[in-house]
């Protein structure tokens, strides 16, 4: 079973070394692998090239449809692992798209990388199978709020949120575009008993000016409610670009 990966600007697989830009591991040097395909469709998604292919009518604010052939590439789990290992990093971030849609092939890939620490970035709607779960050190779970444009019955699945709330390796990361979005986070926290110190609020935005403007009021809300705030370090360093 091959993996389906996103492509970088050269058309090759999006496998690269960088600093983790978000969440609890922000600033750590890591290897990244970005997979293609997603079961959700956020209107503000900054990696729409992983899912909004020509013929996909799900809305996106940019209105761009990507050619699938130019934006997807398949590799065997062994070849993907070899490319990751060649980067020489001790930690791997698996992102997407939604990585857990390819859980079986990911488990096979990680069998070739026995000594690397693993983070998976997920939208929280898919349960990791045991064969993969045993290799994961950290889950960065980003449930999608109403402003993402996803129906709640697809994006906020009660049994999955219950599971993440009790998972000691899971951190919750919510994308915030307006102060009212935090009210939705508070309602979810009350229902699922998320521990505030494991909840990150992150301003939506794909440029530094938008990030800083929203962080000005978001920081006060984090302080008020005991949540942690995540920056988007890669946006400040490299802009909204692939392979960074």
mmCIF file of C-alpha atoms in Angstrom:
data_model
loop_
_atom_site.group_PDB
_atom_site.id
_atom_site.type_symbol
_atom_site.label_atom_id
_atom_site.label_comp_id
_atom_site.label_asym_id
_atom_site.label_seq_id
_atom_site.Cartn_x
_atom_site.Cartn_y
_atom_site.Cartn_z
ATOM 1 C CA UNK A 1 0.000 0.000 0.000
ATOM 2 C CA UNK A 2 1.542 3.299 -1.093
ATOM 3 C CA UNK A 3 1.262 6.665 0.582
ATOM 4 C CA UNK A 4 -0.312 9.606 -1.240
ATOM 5 C CA UNK A 5 1.675 12.752 -0.495
ATOM 6 C CA UNK A 6 1.281 16.411 -1.304
ATOM 7 C CA UNK A 7 3.840 17.986 -3.614
ATOM 8 C CA UNK A 8 6.266 20.812 -3.008
ATOM 9 C CA UNK A 9 6.934 23.629 -5.465
ATOM 10 C CA UNK A 10 9.151 21.375 -7.579
ATOM 11 C CA UNK A 11 6.506 18.681 -7.945
ATOM 12 C CA UNK A 12 8.334 16.298 -5.621
ATOM 13 C CA UNK A 13 6.918 14.900 -2.370
ATOM 14 C CA UNK A 14 6.534 17.458 0.400
ATOM 15 C CA UNK A 15 9.092 15.975 2.792
ATOM 16 C CA UNK A 16 11.356 18.554 4.420
ATOM 17 C CA UNK A 17 13.167 19.676 7.565
ATOM 18 C CA UNK A 18 12.089 22.815 9.381
ATOM 19 C CA UNK A 19 11.144 24.164 12.796
ATOM 20 C CA UNK A 20 7.764 23.086 14.104
ATOM 21 C CA UNK A 21 5.684 26.243 13.736
ATOM 22 C CA UNK A 22 2.678 25.530 15.945
ATOM 23 C CA UNK A 23 1.511 23.943 19.154
ATOM 24 C CA UNK A 24 3.391 22.440 22.088
ATOM 25 C CA UNK A 25 6.521 21.590 20.067
ATOM 26 C CA UNK A 26 6.846 25.011 18.431
ATOM 27 C CA UNK A 27 10.477 25.844 17.655
ATOM 28 C CA UNK A 28 11.779 22.273 17.697
ATOM 29 C CA UNK A 29 13.760 21.092 14.653
ATOM 30 C CA UNK A 30 11.768 18.355 12.947
ATOM 31 C CA UNK A 31 11.231 16.475 9.732
ATOM 32 C CA UNK A 32 7.855 17.012 8.083
ATOM 33 C CA UNK A 33 5.894 14.808 5.740
ATOM 34 C CA UNK A 34 2.676 16.213 4.304
ATOM 35 C CA UNK A 35 0.079 13.756 3.079
ATOM 36 C CA UNK A 36 -2.670 14.466 0.562
ATOM 37 C CA UNK A 37 -6.467 14.087 0.946
ATOM 38 C CA UNK A 38 -8.817 15.318 3.669
ATOM 39 C CA UNK A 39 -12.295 14.368 4.836
ATOM 40 C CA UNK A 40 -13.084 17.955 5.863
ATOM 41 C CA UNK A 41 -13.042 21.208 3.889
ATOM 42 C CA UNK A 42 -12.138 24.329 5.852
ATOM 43 C CA UNK A 43 -12.980 27.501 3.977
ATOM 44 C CA UNK A 44 -9.728 29.133 5.171
ATOM 45 C CA UNK A 45 -7.491 26.062 4.764
ATOM 46 C CA UNK A 46 -3.919 27.068 3.917
ATOM 47 C CA UNK A 47 -3.135 23.669 2.388
ATOM 48 C CA UNK A 48 -6.121 23.392 0.052
ATOM 49 C CA UNK A 49 -3.769 21.879 -2.527
ATOM 50 C CA UNK A 50 -4.039 18.645 -0.494
ATOM 51 C CA UNK A 51 -7.770 18.230 -1.117
ATOM 52 C CA UNK A 52 -9.509 20.849 -3.291
ATOM 53 C CA UNK A 53 -8.871 19.310 -6.654
ATOM 54 C CA UNK A 54 -10.616 20.132 -9.912
ATOM 55 C CA UNK A 55 -14.229 18.985 -9.677
ATOM 56 C CA UNK A 56 -14.398 19.392 -5.885
ATOM 57 C CA UNK A 57 -17.245 21.836 -5.222
ATOM 58 C CA UNK A 58 -16.656 22.249 -1.492
ATOM 59 C CA UNK A 59 -16.229 25.979 -0.789
ATOM 60 C CA UNK A 60 -12.902 27.686 -0.160
ATOM 61 C CA UNK A 61 -12.411 31.412 0.217
ATOM 62 C CA UNK A 62 -9.751 31.537 -2.506
ATOM 63 C CA UNK A 63 -11.918 29.649 -4.986
ATOM 64 C CA UNK A 64 -8.890 27.819 -6.398
ATOM 65 C CA UNK A 65 -9.143 24.262 -7.699
ATOM 66 C CA UNK A 66 -5.867 22.368 -8.026
ATOM 67 C CA UNK A 67 -4.891 19.817 -10.643
ATOM 68 C CA UNK A 68 -4.685 16.487 -8.831
ATOM 69 C CA UNK A 69 -1.851 15.104 -10.966
ATOM 70 C CA UNK A 70 0.372 18.102 -10.255
ATOM 71 C CA UNK A 71 -0.345 18.152 -6.533
ATOM 72 C CA UNK A 72 -0.244 14.474 -5.554
ATOM 73 C CA UNK A 73 2.548 11.933 -5.686
ATOM 74 C CA UNK A 74 2.650 8.338 -4.446
ATOM 75 C CA UNK A 75 5.585 6.702 -2.723
ATOM 76 C CA UNK A 76 6.038 3.372 -1.004
ATOM 77 C CA UNK A 77 6.238 3.476 2.791
ATOM 78 C CA UNK A 78 9.894 2.340 2.577
ATOM 79 C CA UNK A 79 10.874 5.097 0.122
ATOM 80 C CA UNK A 80 9.030 7.718 2.173
ATOM 81 C CA UNK A 81 10.849 6.557 5.308
ATOM 82 C CA UNK A 82 14.213 6.676 3.521
ATOM 83 C CA UNK A 83 13.634 10.276 2.479
ATOM 84 C CA UNK A 84 12.638 11.212 6.020
ATOM 85 C CA UNK A 85 15.676 9.478 7.507
ATOM 86 C CA UNK A 86 17.959 11.327 5.075
ATOM 87 C CA UNK A 87 16.925 14.618 6.699
ATOM 88 C CA UNK A 88 18.722 13.561 9.879
ATOM 89 C CA UNK A 89 16.083 14.763 12.351
ATOM 90 C CA UNK A 90 15.145 13.071 15.615
ATOM 91 C CA UNK A 91 11.472 14.068 15.476
ATOM 92 C CA UNK A 92 8.883 13.654 12.726
ATOM 93 C CA UNK A 93 5.672 15.613 12.189
ATOM 94 C CA UNK A 94 3.086 13.894 10.003
ATOM 95 C CA UNK A 95 0.599 16.412 8.671
ATOM 96 C CA UNK A 96 -1.870 16.864 5.825
ATOM 97 C CA UNK A 97 -4.575 16.922 4.711
ATOM 98 C CA UNK A 98 -5.799 14.364 7.223
ATOM 99 C CA UNK A 99 -2.985 11.874 7.895
ATOM 100 C CA UNK A 100 -5.116 9.283 9.679
ATOM 101 C CA UNK A 101 -6.941 8.532 6.433
ATOM 102 C CA UNK A 102 -3.742 6.671 5.477
ATOM 103 C CA UNK A 103 -3.083 5.064 8.850
ATOM 104 C CA UNK A 104 -2.179 1.596 7.556
ATOM 105 C CA UNK A 105 0.525 2.826 5.201
ATOM 106 C CA UNK A 106 1.798 5.228 7.872
ATOM 107 C CA UNK A 107 2.242 2.343 10.304
ATOM 108 C CA UNK A 108 4.238 0.501 7.666
ATOM 109 C CA UNK A 109 6.359 3.616 7.033
ATOM 110 C CA UNK A 110 7.121 4.050 10.742
ATOM 111 C CA UNK A 111 8.285 0.455 10.974
ATOM 112 C CA UNK A 112 11.274 1.650 8.925
ATOM 113 C CA UNK A 113 11.917 4.526 11.379
ATOM 114 C CA UNK A 114 12.165 2.816 14.771
ATOM 115 C CA UNK A 115 14.194 5.521 16.512
ATOM 116 C CA UNK A 116 12.292 8.689 15.569
ATOM 117 C CA UNK A 117 9.756 10.491 17.781
ATOM 118 C CA UNK A 118 6.421 11.014 16.054
ATOM 119 C CA UNK A 119 3.796 13.752 16.121
ATOM 120 C CA UNK A 120 0.593 13.464 14.108
ATOM 121 C CA UNK A 121 -1.453 16.539 13.248
ATOM 122 C CA UNK A 122 -5.103 15.554 12.864
ATOM 123 C CA UNK A 123 -8.534 17.155 12.648
ATOM 124 C CA UNK A 124 -9.700 14.710 15.313
ATOM 125 C CA UNK A 125 -12.405 12.903 13.345
ATOM 126 C CA UNK A 126 -10.558 9.626 12.654
ATOM 127 C CA UNK A 127 -9.518 7.049 15.248
ATOM 128 C CA UNK A 128 -5.915 5.854 14.965
ATOM 129 C CA UNK A 129 -5.654 2.059 14.704
ATOM 130 C CA UNK A 130 -3.554 0.278 17.328
ATOM 131 C CA UNK A 131 -0.794 -0.608 14.860
ATOM 132 C CA UNK A 132 -0.143 3.098 14.251
ATOM 133 C CA UNK A 133 -1.100 4.418 17.672
ATOM 134 C CA UNK A 134 1.670 2.465 19.405
ATOM 135 C CA UNK A 135 4.280 4.489 17.467
ATOM 136 C CA UNK A 136 2.848 7.956 18.158
ATOM 137 C CA UNK A 137 4.351 10.163 20.864
ATOM 138 C CA UNK A 138 2.090 13.186 20.438
ATOM 139 C CA UNK A 139 -1.218 14.035 18.776
ATOM 140 C CA UNK A 140 -1.873 17.645 17.781
ATOM 141 C CA UNK A 141 -5.662 17.565 17.467
ATOM 142 C CA UNK A 142 -7.345 20.513 15.764
ATOM 143 C CA UNK A 143 -11.153 20.203 15.967
ATOM 144 C CA UNK A 144 -12.843 22.518 13.479
ATOM 145 C CA UNK A 145 -15.196 25.192 14.780
ATOM 146 C CA UNK A 146 -18.268 26.539 12.988
ATOM 147 C CA UNK A 147 -16.334 29.286 11.171
ATOM 148 C CA UNK A 148 -14.397 26.586 9.293
ATOM 149 C CA UNK A 149 -17.530 25.916 7.241
ATOM 150 C CA UNK A 150 -17.666 22.216 8.166
ATOM 151 C CA UNK A 151 -20.952 20.797 9.512
ATOM 152 C CA UNK A 152 -20.639 19.942 13.185
ATOM 153 C CA UNK A 153 -21.833 16.376 12.614
ATOM 154 C CA UNK A 154 -18.770 15.806 10.406
ATOM 155 C CA UNK A 155 -16.188 17.889 12.277
ATOM 156 C CA UNK A 156 -17.093 17.423 15.951
ATOM 157 C CA UNK A 157 -17.757 13.726 16.545
ATOM 158 C CA UNK A 158 -18.629 13.161 20.233
ATOM 159 C CA UNK A 159 -16.995 9.770 20.661
ATOM 160 C CA UNK A 160 -13.778 11.007 19.081
ATOM 161 C CA UNK A 161 -13.666 14.164 21.219
ATOM 162 C CA UNK A 162 -14.306 12.048 24.306
ATOM 163 C CA UNK A 163 -11.369 9.866 23.328
ATOM 164 C CA UNK A 164 -9.012 12.789 22.705
ATOM 165 C CA UNK A 165 -10.002 14.420 25.999
ATOM 166 C CA UNK A 166 -8.780 11.351 27.886
ATOM 167 C CA UNK A 167 -5.681 10.746 25.731
ATOM 168 C CA UNK A 168 -2.560 11.909 27.621
ATOM 169 C CA UNK A 169 -0.596 12.345 24.378
ATOM 170 C CA UNK A 170 -3.185 14.678 22.845
ATOM 171 C CA UNK A 171 -3.133 18.451 22.762
ATOM 172 C CA UNK A 172 -6.138 20.379 21.431
ATOM 173 C CA UNK A 173 -5.469 23.272 19.041
ATOM 174 C CA UNK A 174 -8.345 25.521 17.969
ATOM 175 C CA UNK A 175 -8.109 27.978 15.090
ATOM 176 C CA UNK A 176 -9.635 31.326 16.098
ATOM 177 C CA UNK A 177 -10.727 34.008 13.629
ATOM 178 C CA UNK A 178 -12.915 36.169 15.898
ATOM 179 C CA UNK A 179 -13.394 36.551 19.669
ATOM 180 C CA UNK A 180 -16.778 34.808 19.487
ATOM 181 C CA UNK A 181 -15.016 31.618 18.349
ATOM 182 C CA UNK A 182 -13.621 31.262 21.857
ATOM 183 C CA UNK A 183 -17.157 30.864 23.206
ATOM 184 C CA UNK A 184 -17.463 27.711 21.094
ATOM 185 C CA UNK A 185 -14.183 26.421 22.535
ATOM 186 C CA UNK A 186 -15.458 27.050 26.063
ATOM 187 C CA UNK A 187 -18.649 25.101 25.323
ATOM 188 C CA UNK A 188 -16.605 22.173 23.981
ATOM 189 C CA UNK A 189 -14.284 22.328 26.958
ATOM 190 C CA UNK A 190 -17.200 22.166 29.357
ATOM 191 C CA UNK A 191 -18.826 19.262 27.519
ATOM 192 C CA UNK A 192 -15.691 17.153 27.024
ATOM 193 C CA UNK A 193 -13.663 18.297 30.036
ATOM 194 C CA UNK A 194 -10.584 19.342 28.109
ATOM 195 C CA UNK A 195 -7.825 20.377 30.512
ATOM 196 C CA UNK A 196 -7.133 24.092 29.846
ATOM 197 C CA UNK A 197 -3.357 23.636 29.948
ATOM 198 C CA UNK A 198 -3.669 21.178 27.030
ATOM 199 C CA UNK A 199 -5.738 23.593 24.933
ATOM 200 C CA UNK A 200 -4.066 25.949 22.474
ATOM 201 C CA UNK A 201 -5.777 28.855 20.748
ATOM 202 C CA UNK A 202 -4.185 29.886 17.454
ATOM 203 C CA UNK A 203 -5.109 32.916 15.384
ATOM 204 C CA UNK A 204 -6.265 32.133 11.850
ATOM 205 C CA UNK A 205 -4.160 33.927 9.267
ATOM 206 C CA UNK A 206 -1.591 33.325 6.565
ATOM 207 C CA UNK A 207 0.473 36.512 6.986
ATOM 208 C CA UNK A 208 2.289 38.059 9.920
ATOM 209 C CA UNK A 209 0.173 41.228 10.037
ATOM 210 C CA UNK A 210 -3.065 39.252 10.421
ATOM 211 C CA UNK A 211 -1.482 36.980 13.009
ATOM 212 C CA UNK A 212 -0.225 39.856 15.132
ATOM 213 C CA UNK A 213 -3.483 41.803 14.927
ATOM 214 C CA UNK A 214 -5.534 38.837 16.094
ATOM 215 C CA UNK A 215 -3.028 37.815 18.751
ATOM 216 C CA UNK A 216 -3.487 41.221 20.376
ATOM 217 C CA UNK A 217 -6.981 40.270 21.544
ATOM 218 C CA UNK A 218 -6.460 36.495 21.573
ATOM 219 C CA UNK A 219 -3.693 36.748 24.185
ATOM 220 C CA UNK A 220 -6.094 38.413 26.617
ATOM 221 C CA UNK A 221 -8.668 35.658 26.100
ATOM 222 C CA UNK A 222 -6.046 32.971 26.706
ATOM 223 C CA UNK A 223 -5.068 34.679 29.935
ATOM 224 C CA UNK A 224 -8.697 35.012 31.021
ATOM 225 C CA UNK A 225 -9.592 31.370 30.413
ATOM 226 C CA UNK A 226 -6.284 29.640 31.211
ATOM 227 C CA UNK A 227 -5.611 28.452 27.665
ATOM 228 C CA UNK A 228 -2.246 28.435 25.910
ATOM 229 C CA UNK A 229 -1.655 30.536 22.803
ATOM 230 C CA UNK A 230 0.078 29.153 19.729
ATOM 231 C CA UNK A 231 1.866 31.318 17.229
ATOM 232 C CA UNK A 232 2.447 30.253 13.610
ATOM 233 C CA UNK A 233 6.224 30.583 13.554
ATOM 234 C CA UNK A 234 6.626 29.376 9.969
ATOM 235 C CA UNK A 235 4.378 32.172 8.695
ATOM 236 C CA UNK A 236 6.668 34.798 10.210
ATOM 237 C CA UNK A 237 9.818 33.059 8.994
ATOM 238 C CA UNK A 238 8.857 31.890 5.507
ATOM 239 C CA UNK A 239 5.396 33.179 4.642
ATOM 240 C CA UNK A 240 2.567 30.971 3.411
ATOM 241 C CA UNK A 241 4.723 28.636 1.310
ATOM 242 C CA UNK A 242 5.066 24.906 0.724
ATOM 243 C CA UNK A 243 7.913 22.912 2.192
ATOM 244 C CA UNK A 244 8.495 25.220 5.152
#
